[in-house]
Coordinates of C-alpha atoms in Angstrom, one line a residue:
M1235 CA 20.4 25.7 17.6
S1236 CA 19.0 26.0 14.1
S1237 CA 18.6 23.6 11.2
Q1238 CA 16.9 23.5 7.8
L1239 CA 14.7 21.0 6.1
L1240 CA 15.3 20.7 2.4
K1241 CA 12.5 21.4 0.1
P1242 CA 10.4 18.2 -0.5
A1243 CA 11.0 16.6 -3.8
I1244 CA 8.2 14.1 -3.9
L1245 CA 4.7 14.1 -2.5
T1246 CA 2.4 11.2 -3.6
G1247 CA -0.4 9.2 -2.2
L1248 CA 0.4 5.6 -1.5
L1249 CA -2.1 3.3 0.1
G1250 CA -3.0 6.1 1.7
L1251 CA 0.8 6.1 1.9
S1252 CA 1.9 9.7 1.5
V1253 CA 5.6 9.8 0.6
V1254 CA 7.4 13.0 1.7
N1255 CA 11.0 13.3 0.8
M1256 CA 12.9 15.5 3.1
S1257 CA 16.2 15.4 5.1
A1258 CA 17.3 17.0 8.3
Q1259 CA 20.8 18.3 8.1
A1260 CA 21.5 17.8 11.8
A1261 CA 20.5 14.1 11.3
T1262 CA 22.7 13.3 8.4
N1263 CA 26.2 13.8 7.2
N1264 CA 27.3 15.1 3.7
N1265 CA 26.5 11.7 2.1
G1266 CA 23.0 11.5 3.4
K1267 CA 23.8 8.7 5.9
I1268 CA 23.2 8.8 9.6
N1269 CA 26.2 10.5 11.2
N1270 CA 27.1 7.8 13.7
K1271 CA 29.9 5.9 12.0
G1272 CA 32.8 5.3 14.2
K1273 CA 30.7 6.1 17.3
N1274 CA 29.1 3.9 19.8
P1275 CA 25.4 4.8 19.8
T1276 CA 25.1 4.1 23.5
A1277 CA 28.5 5.5 24.6
S1278 CA 27.1 9.0 25.5
L1279 CA 24.0 7.7 27.3
Q1280 CA 23.9 8.9 30.9
L1281 CA 21.4 8.5 33.6
I1282 CA 19.4 11.7 34.3
S1283 CA 19.2 13.0 37.9
L1284 CA 15.7 12.6 39.2
N1285 CA 16.0 15.8 41.1
T1286 CA 16.4 17.9 37.9
D1287 CA 13.2 19.5 36.5
D1288 CA 14.6 20.6 33.1
V1289 CA 17.4 19.1 31.0
P1290 CA 19.3 21.3 28.5
L1291 CA 19.5 19.8 25.0
D1292 CA 22.8 18.2 24.2
D1293 CA 23.9 17.1 20.7
G1294 CA 21.9 14.0 20.9
A1295 CA 18.8 15.8 21.9
D1296 CA 19.3 18.3 19.0
Y1297 CA 19.2 15.4 16.7
L1298 CA 16.0 14.1 18.1
S1299 CA 14.5 17.6 18.0
D1300 CA 15.3 17.8 14.3
I1301 CA 13.4 14.6 13.7
A1302 CA 10.5 15.9 15.6
D1303 CA 10.5 19.1 13.5
M1304 CA 10.6 16.9 10.4
L1305 CA 7.7 14.8 11.5
E1306 CA 5.7 17.9 12.3
S1307 CA 6.4 19.4 8.9
A1308 CA 5.3 16.1 7.3
D1309 CA 2.1 16.2 9.3
Q1310 CA 1.2 19.5 7.6
V1311 CA 1.0 17.9 4.2
D1312 CA -0.1 14.4 5.1
D1313 CA -3.6 15.2 3.8
S1314 CA -2.2 15.7 0.3
I1315 CA -2.6 12.1 -0.5
D1316 CA -4.2 12.7 -3.9
A1317 CA -0.7 12.9 -5.4
V1318 CA -0.9 16.6 -6.1
A1319 CA 2.2 18.1 -4.6
D1320 CA 1.4 21.1 -2.5
E1321 CA 5.0 22.2 -2.1
S1322 CA 3.9 25.7 -1.0
A1323 CA 2.7 24.2 2.2
L1324 CA 6.3 23.3 3.1
S1325 CA 8.5 25.7 1.1
N1326 CA 6.6 29.1 1.5
G1327 CA 8.2 30.2 -1.7
S1328 CA 11.8 29.5 -0.7
D1329 CA 14.2 26.6 -1.3
A1330 CA 14.4 25.7 2.4
I1331 CA 12.4 25.8 5.5
D1332 CA 13.7 27.7 8.6
T1333 CA 13.2 25.4 11.5
D1334 CA 14.9 27.4 14.3
I1335 CA 13.8 25.9 17.6
P1336 CA 11.8 28.5 19.5
D1337 CA 13.2 29.6 22.9
E1338 CA 10.2 28.2 24.7
V1339 CA 11.1 24.6 23.6
A1340 CA 14.8 25.0 23.9
Q1341 CA 14.6 22.9 27.0
V1342 CA 12.4 19.8 27.5
S1343 CA 10.7 19.3 30.8
L1344 CA 11.0 15.8 32.3
N1345 CA 7.3 16.0 32.8
A1346 CA 7.1 15.1 29.1
I1347 CA 8.4 11.7 29.9
S1348 CA 8.9 9.9 33.2
P1349 CA 12.5 10.1 34.4
E1350 CA 12.1 6.5 35.6
T1351 CA 11.2 5.5 32.0
L1352 CA 14.4 7.1 30.7
K1353 CA 16.4 5.5 33.4
T1354 CA 14.9 2.1 32.7
F1355 CA 15.6 2.4 29.0
V1356 CA 19.2 3.2 29.5
A1357 CA 19.5 0.4 32.0
V1358 CA 18.0 -2.1 29.6
V1359 CA 20.3 -1.0 26.8
D1360 CA 23.3 -1.4 29.1
L1361 CA 22.1 -4.8 30.4
V1362 CA 21.6 -6.2 26.9
R1363 CA 25.0 -5.1 25.8
R1364 CA 26.7 -6.6 28.8
E1365 CA 24.7 -9.8 29.5
Y1366 CA 22.9 -11.0 26.4
V1367 CA 24.2 -14.5 25.3
D1368 CA 25.3 -13.2 21.9
A1369 CA 27.1 -10.0 21.1
V1370 CA 24.6 -7.4 20.0
N1371 CA 25.3 -4.8 17.3
D1372 CA 24.3 -1.4 18.8
E1373 CA 22.9 -0.1 15.5
E1374 CA 20.6 -3.2 15.1
L1375 CA 19.6 -2.8 18.8
F1376 CA 18.5 0.8 18.3
N1377 CA 16.8 -0.1 15.0
N1378 CA 14.8 -2.7 16.8
A1379 CA 13.9 -0.2 19.5
M1380 CA 12.5 2.2 16.9
S1381 CA 10.7 -0.6 15.2
G1382 CA 9.1 -1.8 18.4
M1383 CA 8.0 1.7 19.3
L1384 CA 6.2 2.1 16.0
T1385 CA 4.6 -1.4 15.8
K1386 CA 3.1 -0.9 19.2
L1387 CA 1.2 2.0 17.9
D1388 CA -0.7 -0.1 15.4
S1389 CA -0.1 -2.9 12.9
H1390 CA 0.6 -0.6 10.0
A1391 CA 3.2 1.7 11.5
E1392 CA 6.8 0.6 11.2
F1393 CA 10.4 1.5 10.8
L1394 CA 11.7 0.8 7.3
D1395 CA 15.3 -0.2 6.8
A1396 CA 17.1 0.3 3.4
E1397 CA 15.7 -2.9 1.8
A1398 CA 12.1 -2.4 3.0
Y1399 CA 12.1 1.3 2.0
E1400 CA 13.4 0.5 -1.5
N1401 CA 10.7 -2.2 -1.9
L1402 CA 8.0 0.2 -0.7
R1403 CA 9.1 2.7 -3.3
A1404 CA 9.2 0.0 -6.0
F1405 CA 5.7 -1.1 -5.1
T1406 CA 4.3 2.1 -6.6
E1407 CA 5.4 0.7 -10.0
G1408 CA 3.8 -2.7 -9.5
D1409 CA 5.4 -5.0 -6.9
V1410 CA 3.7 -7.1 -4.2
G1411 CA 5.8 -9.1 -1.8
D1412 CA 5.8 -12.1 0.5
I1413 CA 8.3 -13.6 3.0
G1414 CA 9.4 -16.5 0.8
I1415 CA 7.7 -19.6 2.3
K1416 CA 5.1 -22.2 1.3
V1417 CA 3.0 -24.0 3.8
Q1418 CA 0.7 -27.1 3.9
Y1419 CA -1.7 -28.4 6.5
Q1420 CA -0.6 -31.8 7.9
P1421 CA -3.6 -33.5 9.5
K1422 CA -1.4 -36.0 11.4
E1423 CA 0.4 -33.3 13.2
G1424 CA -2.6 -31.0 13.4
Y1425 CA -0.5 -28.0 12.2
W1426 CA 0.4 -25.9 9.2
V1427 CA 3.9 -27.0 8.2
I1428 CA 6.4 -25.0 6.2
T1429 CA 7.2 -27.1 3.1
E1430 CA 9.4 -24.6 1.2
V1431 CA 11.7 -21.7 2.1
I1432 CA 13.2 -19.7 -0.8
D1433 CA 16.9 -19.2 -0.5
G1434 CA 17.8 -15.6 0.5
S1435 CA 14.2 -14.7 1.3
P1436 CA 13.3 -12.8 4.5
A1437 CA 12.2 -16.1 6.2
D1438 CA 15.4 -17.8 5.2
K1439 CA 17.5 -14.9 6.6
K1440 CA 15.7 -15.2 10.0
G1441 CA 16.3 -18.9 10.3
I1442 CA 12.8 -20.2 9.4
A1443 CA 13.2 -23.7 7.9
V1444 CA 11.3 -26.4 6.1
G1445 CA 9.5 -28.6 8.7
D1446 CA 8.8 -25.7 11.1
Y1447 CA 5.2 -25.3 12.3
L1448 CA 3.4 -22.0 11.4
H1449 CA 0.9 -21.2 14.2
Q1450 CA -0.1 -17.6 13.6
V1451 CA 0.2 -14.7 11.1
D1452 CA -0.2 -11.3 12.7
E1453 CA -3.3 -11.6 14.9
F1454 CA -4.7 -14.6 12.9
K1455 CA -4.3 -18.0 14.7
L1456 CA -4.2 -20.8 12.1
G1457 CA -6.2 -24.0 12.4
E1458 CA -7.6 -26.7 10.2
E1459 CA -10.5 -24.6 9.0
E1460 CA -8.2 -22.3 7.0
E1461 CA -7.3 -23.0 3.3
S1462 CA -4.0 -22.7 1.6
N1463 CA -5.2 -19.5 -0.2
D1464 CA -6.0 -18.0 3.2
I1465 CA -2.4 -18.5 4.4
D1466 CA -0.9 -17.2 1.1
Q1467 CA -2.9 -14.0 1.3
L1468 CA -2.0 -13.4 4.9
L1469 CA 1.7 -13.7 4.1
T1470 CA 1.4 -11.6 0.9
G1471 CA 1.1 -7.8 0.9
I1472 CA 2.6 -4.6 -0.3
A1473 CA 6.3 -5.0 -1.0
G1474 CA 8.3 -3.7 2.0
T1475 CA 5.6 -4.0 4.6
Q1476 CA 6.1 -6.2 7.6
V1477 CA 4.3 -9.2 9.1
D1478 CA 4.6 -11.1 12.4
V1479 CA 4.7 -14.9 12.2
V1480 CA 4.6 -17.3 15.1
T1481 CA 6.6 -20.5 14.3
S1482 CA 8.1 -23.4 16.2
K1483 CA 10.3 -26.4 15.7
A1484 CA 8.3 -29.6 16.2
G1485 CA 7.7 -30.0 20.0
R1486 CA 9.6 -26.8 20.9
R1487 CA 8.6 -23.4 22.2
K1488 CA 6.8 -21.0 19.9
H1489 CA 8.7 -18.0 18.6
T1490 CA 7.5 -14.7 17.1
T1491 CA 9.5 -13.3 14.1
T1492 CA 8.9 -10.0 12.4
L1493 CA 9.6 -10.2 8.7
Q1494 CA 9.4 -7.8 5.9
R1495 CA 7.7 -8.8 2.6
N1496 CA 10.8 -8.3 0.5
N1497 CA 10.4 -11.4 -1.7
N1498 CA 8.9 -9.4 -4.6
H1499 CA 6.9 -10.4 -7.6
P1500 CA 5.5 -7.9 -10.1
Q1501 CA 1.8 -7.6 -10.6
I1502 CA 0.1 -7.7 -14.0
I1503 CA -3.4 -6.6 -14.9
E1504 CA -4.9 -9.5 -16.7
T1505 CA -7.9 -8.9 -19.0
R1506 CA -9.8 -11.4 -21.1
L1507 CA -13.1 -11.5 -23.0
V1508 CA -15.9 -13.9 -22.3
D1509 CA -19.0 -13.6 -24.4
G1510 CA -18.2 -9.9 -25.0
M1511 CA -17.7 -9.2 -21.3
A1512 CA -14.2 -8.0 -20.2
I1513 CA -12.9 -9.7 -17.0
I1514 CA -10.3 -7.4 -15.5
R1515 CA -8.1 -8.8 -12.8
L1516 CA -6.8 -5.9 -10.8
P1517 CA -4.2 -7.3 -8.2
A1518 CA -3.1 -4.0 -6.6
F1519 CA -3.2 -0.2 -7.2
Q1520 CA 0.0 1.3 -8.5
N1521 CA 0.7 4.7 -10.1
N1522 CA 0.1 3.3 -13.6
S1523 CA -2.9 1.1 -12.9
R1524 CA -5.3 3.4 -14.9
E1525 CA -3.1 3.3 -17.9
K1526 CA -2.5 -0.4 -17.7
L1527 CA -6.2 -1.1 -17.3
L1528 CA -7.0 0.9 -20.4
Q1529 CA -4.2 -0.7 -22.4
S1530 CA -5.5 -4.1 -21.5
L1531 CA -8.9 -3.2 -23.0
I1532 CA -7.2 -1.9 -26.2
D1533 CA -5.2 -5.1 -26.5
L1534 CA -8.5 -7.1 -26.6
D1535 CA -9.1 -5.6 -30.0
A1536 CA -12.8 -6.4 -29.8
P1537 CA -16.0 -4.7 -28.7
V1538 CA -16.7 -4.8 -24.9
T1539 CA -20.3 -5.1 -23.6
A1540 CA -19.7 -5.1 -19.9
V1541 CA -16.9 -5.2 -17.3
L1542 CA -16.3 -7.6 -14.4
L1543 CA -13.7 -6.0 -12.1
D1544 CA -12.0 -8.7 -10.1
M1545 CA -10.4 -7.3 -7.0
R1546 CA -10.2 -10.4 -4.9
D1547 CA -7.0 -10.6 -2.8
N1548 CA -6.2 -7.0 -3.8
P1549 CA -4.3 -5.5 -0.7
G1550 CA -4.7 -1.9 -1.8
G1551 CA -1.9 0.3 -2.8
V1552 CA -1.8 3.9 -4.1
L1553 CA -4.9 5.7 -3.0
A1554 CA -4.7 8.2 -5.8
S1555 CA -4.6 5.3 -8.2
A1556 CA -7.9 4.0 -6.9
V1557 CA -9.4 7.5 -7.4
S1558 CA -8.0 7.5 -11.0
V1559 CA -9.6 4.1 -11.7
A1560 CA -12.9 5.3 -10.3
S1561 CA -12.7 8.3 -12.7
L1562 CA -12.9 5.8 -15.6
F1563 CA -16.4 4.8 -14.5
M1564 CA -17.9 8.0 -13.0
T1565 CA -17.9 11.8 -13.7
D1566 CA -17.6 14.5 -11.0
T1567 CA -18.3 12.0 -8.2
D1568 CA -17.0 11.9 -4.6
V1569 CA -14.9 8.8 -4.0
V1570 CA -13.6 8.9 -0.4
Q1571 CA -13.4 11.1 2.7
V1572 CA -10.1 11.4 4.5
K1573 CA -9.8 12.7 8.1
G1574 CA -6.5 13.5 9.8
R1575 CA -5.9 14.5 13.4
Q1576 CA -5.1 18.1 12.7
S1577 CA -7.2 18.8 9.6
D1578 CA -10.8 18.9 8.4
S1579 CA -12.1 16.0 6.4
R1580 CA -11.1 16.1 2.8
T1581 CA -13.1 14.5 -0.1
L1582 CA -11.3 13.1 -3.1
S1583 CA -13.4 13.1 -6.3
T1584 CA -13.1 11.8 -9.8
Q1585 CA -11.4 13.8 -12.5
G1586 CA -11.1 13.6 -16.2
P1587 CA -13.2 11.8 -18.8
A1588 CA -15.1 8.7 -17.6
L1589 CA -14.2 6.5 -20.6
L1590 CA -16.0 3.5 -19.3
E1591 CA -19.1 5.3 -18.2
A1592 CA -21.4 3.6 -20.7
L1593 CA -20.4 0.0 -19.7
P1594 CA -22.3 -2.0 -17.0
V1595 CA -19.9 -3.0 -14.1
M1596 CA -19.8 -5.6 -11.4
V1597 CA -17.0 -6.0 -8.8
L1598 CA -15.8 -9.2 -7.3
Q1599 CA -14.3 -8.9 -3.8
N1600 CA -13.3 -11.3 -1.0
R1601 CA -12.2 -10.9 2.6
Y1602 CA -8.7 -10.0 1.5
S1603 CA -9.8 -7.1 -0.6
A1604 CA -8.5 -4.1 1.4
S1605 CA -7.7 -0.5 1.6
A1606 CA -7.7 1.2 -1.8
A1607 CA -9.7 -1.7 -3.2
E1608 CA -12.4 -1.0 -0.6
V1609 CA -12.3 2.7 -1.5
L1610 CA -13.1 1.9 -5.2
A1611 CA -15.7 -0.7 -4.4
S1612 CA -17.5 1.5 -1.9
S1613 CA -17.6 4.5 -4.2
L1614 CA -19.0 2.5 -7.1
Q1615 CA -21.5 1.0 -4.7
A1616 CA -22.6 4.3 -3.2
Q1617 CA -23.3 5.8 -6.6
K1618 CA -25.1 2.6 -7.7
R1619 CA -22.6 2.5 -10.5
A1620 CA -21.7 -1.1 -9.9
T1621 CA -23.0 -4.2 -8.1
I1622 CA -20.6 -5.6 -5.5
L1623 CA -20.3 -9.4 -5.4
G1624 CA -18.6 -11.8 -3.1
E1625 CA -18.1 -11.4 0.7
V1626 CA -17.4 -8.7 3.2
S1627 CA -14.0 -7.1 2.5
Y1628 CA -11.1 -6.8 4.9
G1629 CA -11.9 -3.5 6.6
K1630 CA -8.7 -1.5 6.4
G1631 CA -9.5 2.2 6.5
S1632 CA -6.4 4.0 7.6
V1633 CA -3.9 6.2 5.8
Q1634 CA -0.1 5.8 6.2
S1635 CA 2.5 8.4 5.4
V1636 CA 6.0 7.3 4.5
I1637 CA 8.4 9.9 5.9
P1638 CA 12.1 9.5 4.8
L1639 CA 14.7 10.0 7.6
N1640 CA 17.5 9.9 5.0
D1641 CA 18.3 8.2 1.7
E1642 CA 18.0 4.7 3.1
Q1643 CA 15.6 4.7 6.0
A1644 CA 12.0 5.9 6.6
V1645 CA 9.1 5.7 9.0
K1646 CA 5.7 4.6 8.0
L1647 CA 3.1 6.2 10.2
T1648 CA -0.7 6.1 10.4
V1649 CA -1.8 9.7 9.9
A1650 CA -5.5 9.6 8.9
N1651 CA -8.6 7.5 8.5
Y1652 CA -10.8 7.3 5.5
M1653 CA -14.5 6.6 5.1
T1654 CA -16.8 6.0 2.2
A1655 CA -18.0 9.0 0.2
L1656 CA -21.3 8.7 2.2
G1657 CA -19.3 9.0 5.5
K1658 CA -19.6 5.3 6.4
K1659 CA -16.7 3.7 8.3
I1660 CA -14.5 1.2 6.5
D1661 CA -11.8 0.4 9.1
G1662 CA -12.8 -2.7 11.0
V1663 CA -16.1 -3.0 9.1
G1664 CA -15.3 -3.5 5.5
V1665 CA -17.6 -3.2 2.5
E1666 CA -20.8 -5.3 2.5
P1667 CA -21.5 -6.9 -0.9
D1668 CA -24.8 -6.3 -2.7
V1669 CA -24.9 -10.0 -3.5
T1670 CA -23.2 -12.6 -1.4
L1671 CA -21.7 -15.4 -3.4
L1672 CA -21.7 -18.9 -1.9
G1673 CA -19.8 -22.1 -2.6
N1674 CA -16.1 -22.5 -3.5
E1675 CA -14.5 -19.2 -4.5
S1676 CA -13.4 -20.8 -7.8
T1677 CA -17.0 -20.7 -8.9
W1678 CA -17.6 -17.0 -8.2
E1679 CA -16.4 -15.8 -11.6
H1680 CA -19.0 -18.0 -13.3
Q1681 CA -21.7 -16.8 -11.0
A1682 CA -20.7 -13.2 -11.5
L1683 CA -20.8 -13.6 -15.3
D1684 CA -24.3 -15.0 -15.2
L1685 CA -25.5 -11.9 -13.3
L1686 CA -23.5 -9.5 -15.5
R1687 CA -24.8 -11.1 -18.7
Q1688 CA -28.3 -9.8 -17.9
Q1689 CA -27.0 -6.2 -17.9
A1690 CA -24.5 -6.3 -20.9
L1691 CA -25.0 -3.9 -23.8
P1692 CA -26.5 -5.3 -27.0
S1693 CA -23.5 -3.9 -28.9
G1694 CA -20.1 -3.3 -27.4
I1695 CA -17.5 -0.5 -27.3
R1696 CA -14.2 -1.1 -29.0
F1697 CA -11.2 0.7 -27.4
V1698 CA -8.5 2.1 -29.7
R1699 CA -5.9 4.9 -29.5
K1700 CA -6.6 8.2 -31.1
A1701 CA -4.1 7.8 -33.8
Q1702 CA -5.6 4.4 -34.7
A1703 CA -9.1 5.8 -34.7
E1704 CA -8.1 8.6 -37.1
N1705 CA -6.4 6.1 -39.4
N1706 CA -9.5 3.9 -39.3
A1707 CA -11.8 6.9 -40.1
H1708 CA -9.6 7.9 -43.0
Y1709 CA -9.7 4.3 -44.4
D1710 CA -13.5 4.1 -43.9
E1711 CA -13.9 7.4 -45.7
K1712 CA -12.1 6.1 -48.8
A1713 CA -13.6 2.6 -48.7
T1714 CA -17.2 3.7 -48.0
K1715 CA -19.3 5.4 -50.6
N1716 CA -22.4 6.3 -48.8
E1717 CA -23.4 7.7 -45.4
A1718 CA -25.5 4.7 -44.4
T1719 CA -22.6 2.3 -44.5
K1720 CA -20.4 4.6 -42.5
N1721 CA -23.1 4.9 -39.8
K1722 CA -23.3 1.1 -39.6
V1723 CA -19.6 0.8 -39.1
A1724 CA -19.6 3.5 -36.4
Q1725 CA -22.4 1.7 -34.4
K1726 CA -20.5 -1.6 -34.3
N1727 CA -17.2 -0.1 -33.3
T1728 CA -17.6 2.9 -31.1
L1729 CA -14.3 4.7 -30.8
I1730 CA -13.0 5.9 -27.5
K1731 CA -10.3 8.5 -28.2
H1732 CA -7.4 9.7 -25.9
V1733 CA -7.6 6.4 -24.1
V1734 CA -4.0 6.3 -22.8
E1735 CA -2.4 9.6 -22.0
K1736 CA 1.2 8.3 -21.9
P1737 CA 2.8 6.3 -24.7
T1738 CA 3.7 2.7 -23.9
A1739 CA 7.1 1.1 -24.5
K1740 CA 5.7 -0.4 -27.7
D1741 CA 4.7 3.0 -29.0
K1742 CA 8.2 4.4 -28.4
L1743 CA 9.9 1.7 -30.5

């Protein structure tokens, strides 16, 4: 049996998420859909004789083997999470990859998996189909089986259906999602109570209703000590990712529901000026975060003396984007180490001009600052480029690859861990702040500005586009008659050229 994997079209770094587009011909029909329409997915399931040592591959096994080949090929490029496509690693100079199954693996020994396990799986499928109180759609049943297999690996691995896969792809352009509920703590009941469910949201589709109690989000059990912001951040994350919630009707049994964060809301980089200091709210890392950050500084249209980078509640995002943002502040500097199972550790470093290198920087983080946000904070801290303020960050230091199975479904799999540029562990540890901020979090910004004000430049830097800078220079040359006056203008308005590499929509009009 032989098959081919098409040449990958996309290879980018996402949250550590590496997205590798490929399709297995044996797994899809001509339309790119799984070739099981009109067939019962369990119709051909048969019990395997326990006396048989080796089982020849039938059509169904060929399909599974193709997926295994696909995953193996994906593993070979998982470390290319810096968004630089290394297609030679997959294509070898040709348009397709020959994935002929070697003779030595043409048969799979039952020693690879217990025959009793296979027998039990088939028996459970058959039992559910025959005896469960409601009729069960076979396709949904098998999707659930795949989802369960992945989620048992770790909390980040999951099976992505069409909606979740599309949302995850959309996230790279700026979306964060939630499950579409609002909650409030009710002291009389002693529980967090759902006060709003958005129509058509993931929670609504799974039957969660106003008045239900919310007991737990993933591994976090909720009590009266939590605040509303804590619950919001637990329920919010990268669009398309999933979260487990434990709910109950008042006085009834608790029920666990797995929901995908498909209630999307775009994220905007907010920048404002306080006493010459730029406060940049960076809610997540998308492909265009660097450009949007610089554009926000240009839009200030005023000199900047220092930067307060607010990454509170930032769940992470595109790892390559965090490296790009770090490149604005540091030159030729290591940012993060990435270690996979089958490869040596890789170090991702800054590239390009550090346009903000002259500005003092402080970073605000909280316990919900995670993943790529921790990468940026730890790299700025390690190089003593910024002071980290707030509290210990979340501690999410693993890399996920998103591996498409076809046009509508994918698997998100943990493929590597990352550490700080100095080799310190992040996963389960987080980034320790240089200065711990106390009191209500709403006061942290004010505390941070008081500290940053002591480091601010006496005169600021104004950010403009190259074309604008050239026009200003031409105007100054005509309007200014002597060199002393020109030097005075230059000192007050330092020009940073080539600020944004890509034109914005406004420029195209």
